[in-house]
Phi, psi and omega in degrees: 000119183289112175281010158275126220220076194280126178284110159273194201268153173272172151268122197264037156106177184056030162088012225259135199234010142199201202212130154289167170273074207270337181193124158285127189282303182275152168224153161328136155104340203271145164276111151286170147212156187330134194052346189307096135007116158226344179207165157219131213230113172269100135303187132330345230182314163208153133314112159231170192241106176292116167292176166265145163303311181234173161271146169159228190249110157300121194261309200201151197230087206284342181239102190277189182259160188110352189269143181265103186257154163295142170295150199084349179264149171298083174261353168207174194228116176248146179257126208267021203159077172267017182247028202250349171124179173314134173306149147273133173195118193350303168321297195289286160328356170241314158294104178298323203283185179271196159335134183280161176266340164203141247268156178274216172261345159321298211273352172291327192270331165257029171248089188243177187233087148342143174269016138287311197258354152315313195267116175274136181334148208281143181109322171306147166307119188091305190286173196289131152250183202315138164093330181126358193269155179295135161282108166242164184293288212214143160154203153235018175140172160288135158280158222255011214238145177288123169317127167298114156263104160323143154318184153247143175326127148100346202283131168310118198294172174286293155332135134330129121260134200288147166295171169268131187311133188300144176281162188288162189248120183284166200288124172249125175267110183317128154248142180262131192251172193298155149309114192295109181239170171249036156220200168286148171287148158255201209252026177276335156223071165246166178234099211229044174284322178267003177327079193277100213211119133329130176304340180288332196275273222320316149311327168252004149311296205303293202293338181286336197064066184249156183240083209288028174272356180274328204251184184243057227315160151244013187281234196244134176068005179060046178269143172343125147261198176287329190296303174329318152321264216286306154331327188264332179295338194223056146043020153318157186266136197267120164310138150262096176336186139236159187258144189271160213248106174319134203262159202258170200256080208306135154316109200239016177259208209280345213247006209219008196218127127324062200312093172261120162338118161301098179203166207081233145287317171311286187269025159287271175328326175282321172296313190277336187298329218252314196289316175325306188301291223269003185251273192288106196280139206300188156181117159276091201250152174250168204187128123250133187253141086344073161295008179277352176268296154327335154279344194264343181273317177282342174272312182318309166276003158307301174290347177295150204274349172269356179242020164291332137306322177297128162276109173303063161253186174316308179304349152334284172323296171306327178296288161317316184288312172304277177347302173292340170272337177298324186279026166277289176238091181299316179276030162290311216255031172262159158253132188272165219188036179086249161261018182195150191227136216252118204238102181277137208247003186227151183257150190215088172283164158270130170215086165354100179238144171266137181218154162319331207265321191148171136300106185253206187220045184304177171194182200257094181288142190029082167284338176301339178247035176245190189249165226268278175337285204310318187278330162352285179282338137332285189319298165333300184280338173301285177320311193289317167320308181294317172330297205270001172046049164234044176283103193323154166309333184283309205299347221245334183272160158091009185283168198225356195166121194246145160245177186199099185252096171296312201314339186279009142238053178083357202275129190257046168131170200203158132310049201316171172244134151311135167286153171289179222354058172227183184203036140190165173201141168231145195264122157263108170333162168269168192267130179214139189297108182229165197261146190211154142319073169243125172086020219064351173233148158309116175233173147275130209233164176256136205226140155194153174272144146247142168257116174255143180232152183194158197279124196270342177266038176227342185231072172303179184313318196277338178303298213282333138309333185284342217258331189272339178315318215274334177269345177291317169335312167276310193313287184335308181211099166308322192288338187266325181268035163273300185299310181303317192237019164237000000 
């Protein structure tokens, strides 16, 4: 029984067939202990934090960080019995000398996994669950299809490269400088080919007979002028400039350009943006709304004294409001399936969030069955999570319907792209003080646009109008569509 123990990277869900390295927790040599973050691993999709399998020694670390390993390939080797003494190993034994600088295929063959000891507890990431099926963090399973694999970082072409042969040492050609005289040379032996001079100087250079290989421009780029001219004919002493640094010829290359890796969350969001546009055909409607009663409703639940903890905004309202309009209109909250169209009886909301990492799409399970509080603080933890790039994988699957709030960068409304299998999203606007119709007279109101984009061969016009109309409906007088539609 080997007490060297190899992890390999598990699947962390949704098909997902590798993993990048973003940091080692752990070094050679450190004692873990059970479950103790031992590495964090950037999917497609989130950062997560790997627990250890075992308890013990770190014997070997097989990746450094930044390498894109595949699932399933091996990244640290734990020794489950370190107080038992040096690992023994073929290498060490067939060698007099000491530690090798890297381990051979020998000494590789004894950090192996028993097929007991191979198999991670049942519940465990990787290990077997109920039925006979693999246990992953969010999914259905490993996918069966091959992995893209990145280079590594740092990595040696297969090829030789040759040095470059030392270069020759150039040839410097003697200038001979003028004869120091107290006139002008004239300009039969002189040299102004390189001069930087106007054909007008240069003319009254030849007749004063100034030799303009002489002089010292003070114009522009240290071009020649007439005064220079006219100072060396009548024997002045010559300002000497400084010389201006000739402007270059802007650059349109490589050296002016900014490669960034497509990988992650970034290509993740880009494969589902581009399939989504070219699968579900889009269809957009817009709505402005008069939000001031709604807003004057959100300073009001500010002040009770059971919500002054509770972070309030706008996006609450809106939220509560989509959520009320689906149980209105239950076929907003479908997936097309083909030959069928799958009609969800639980809301999974979805809320756009922009991170470092990229645009991701956590959402709120089963939203429909919380409470004005309860979702209040779902939203809070959702945001702050994503914020802090620890949004789980799990957090991220299974949504049925997304909002996406542009308004918070000032943005009064948008075109969404459907995340895939969802058949609507709506976009909220920022709330802005605008002159409004109210009562008949212009007043001034707080205003915002919304945008719904929904997948048209499951939401036709009169659907995806009743659903945005009913929510601009609550955003207007919360309190009145609440009496109404409860």
């Amino acid at each position: 029984m080997s007490r060297i123990k190899t992890f390999n990277l598990p699947d962390l869900g949704e098909g997902l067939t590798e993993g990048e390295i973003l940091a080692w927790l752990v070094k050679v040599g450190d004692t873990i202990e059970l479950n103790q973050p031992i590495v964090e691993v950037e999917t497609a999709k989130a950062a997560v934090e790997i627990p250890a399998k075992w308890a013990g020694q770190v014997h070997t670390i097989h990746h450094p960080e930044g390498t894109t390993v595949e699932v399933g390939a091996p990244i640290i080797a734990i020794d489950t019995d370190p107080g038992a003494g040096p690992v023994e190993t073929p290498s060490t034994t067939a060698t007099s000398g000491g530690d090798l600088p890297t381990p051979s295929a020998a000494s590789l063959a004894a950090v192996e996994v028993a097929p007991a000891e191979g198999m991670v507890e049942p519940g465990l990431i990787g290990g077997p669950a109920p039925g006979g099926r693999t246990a992953v963090l969010v999914g259905y399973g490993p996918r069966t299809t091959a992995a893209k694999r990145r280079p590594r970082k740092g990595a040696v072409p297969a090829q030789a490269v040759a040095a470059p042969a030392p270069a020759a040492p150039p040839v410097v050609t003697p200038v001979v400088a003028p004869a120091q005289t107290g006139q002008a040379t004239p300009t039969s032996g002189g040299t102004t080919g390189g001069v930087l001079a106007k054909p007008p100087v240069r003319k009254l250079a030849k007749d004063l007979g100034v030799d303009l290989g002489t002089l010292t421009g003070s114009g522009p780029l240290g071009s020649i002028t007439r005064e220079d001219v006219q100072r060396a004919a009548s024997g002045a002493t010559t300002v000497v400039a400084e010389p201006i640094a000739a402007t270059t010829a802007p650059s349109f290359g490589a050296d002016r350009e900014q490669h960034i890796p497509v990988k992650g969350v970034r290509k993740l969001t880009a494969e589902n943006m581009s399939r989504s546009a070219f699968t579900a055909p889009h269809v957009t409607e817009f709505l402005t709304v008069d939000v001031t009663r709604a807003m004057k409703a959100l300073d009001r639940l500010r002040g009770r004294r059971e919500w002054r903890d509770v972070r309030v905004s706008p996006l609450l309202l809106v939220a509560k409001a989509v959520l009320l309009a689906v149980q209105r209109h239950p076929m907003v909250n479908s997936t097309w399936a083909g030959d069928e169209i799958v009609v969800k009886e639980y809301v999974n909301l979805g809320i756009a969030a922009a991170t470092e990492r990229g645009l991701i799409v956590p959402n709120v399970k089963d939203a429909g069955r919380l409470s004005l509080r309860e979702l209040a603080d779902a939203l809070t933890d959702l945001v702050q999570t994503a914020k802090s790039g620890r949004t789980s994988p799990a957090a991220m699957s299974g949504g049925t319907l997304t909002i996406t709030n542009v308004g918070v960068f000032g943005v009064d409304t948008g075109t969404p792209i459907l995340p895939p299998g969802e058949s609507a999203i709506l976009a909220f606007g920022a709330v802005r003080e605008m002159p409004w119709v109210h009562k008949g007279k212009v007043k001034v109101r707080q205003v915002t646009t919304l945008g719904l984009s929904f997948d048209h061969r499951i939401i036709d016009g009169e659907l995806g109008s009743k659903f945005l109309r009913d929510i601009g409906d609550f955003l207007t007088d919360p309190e009145a569509a609440l009496l109404a539609w409860t």
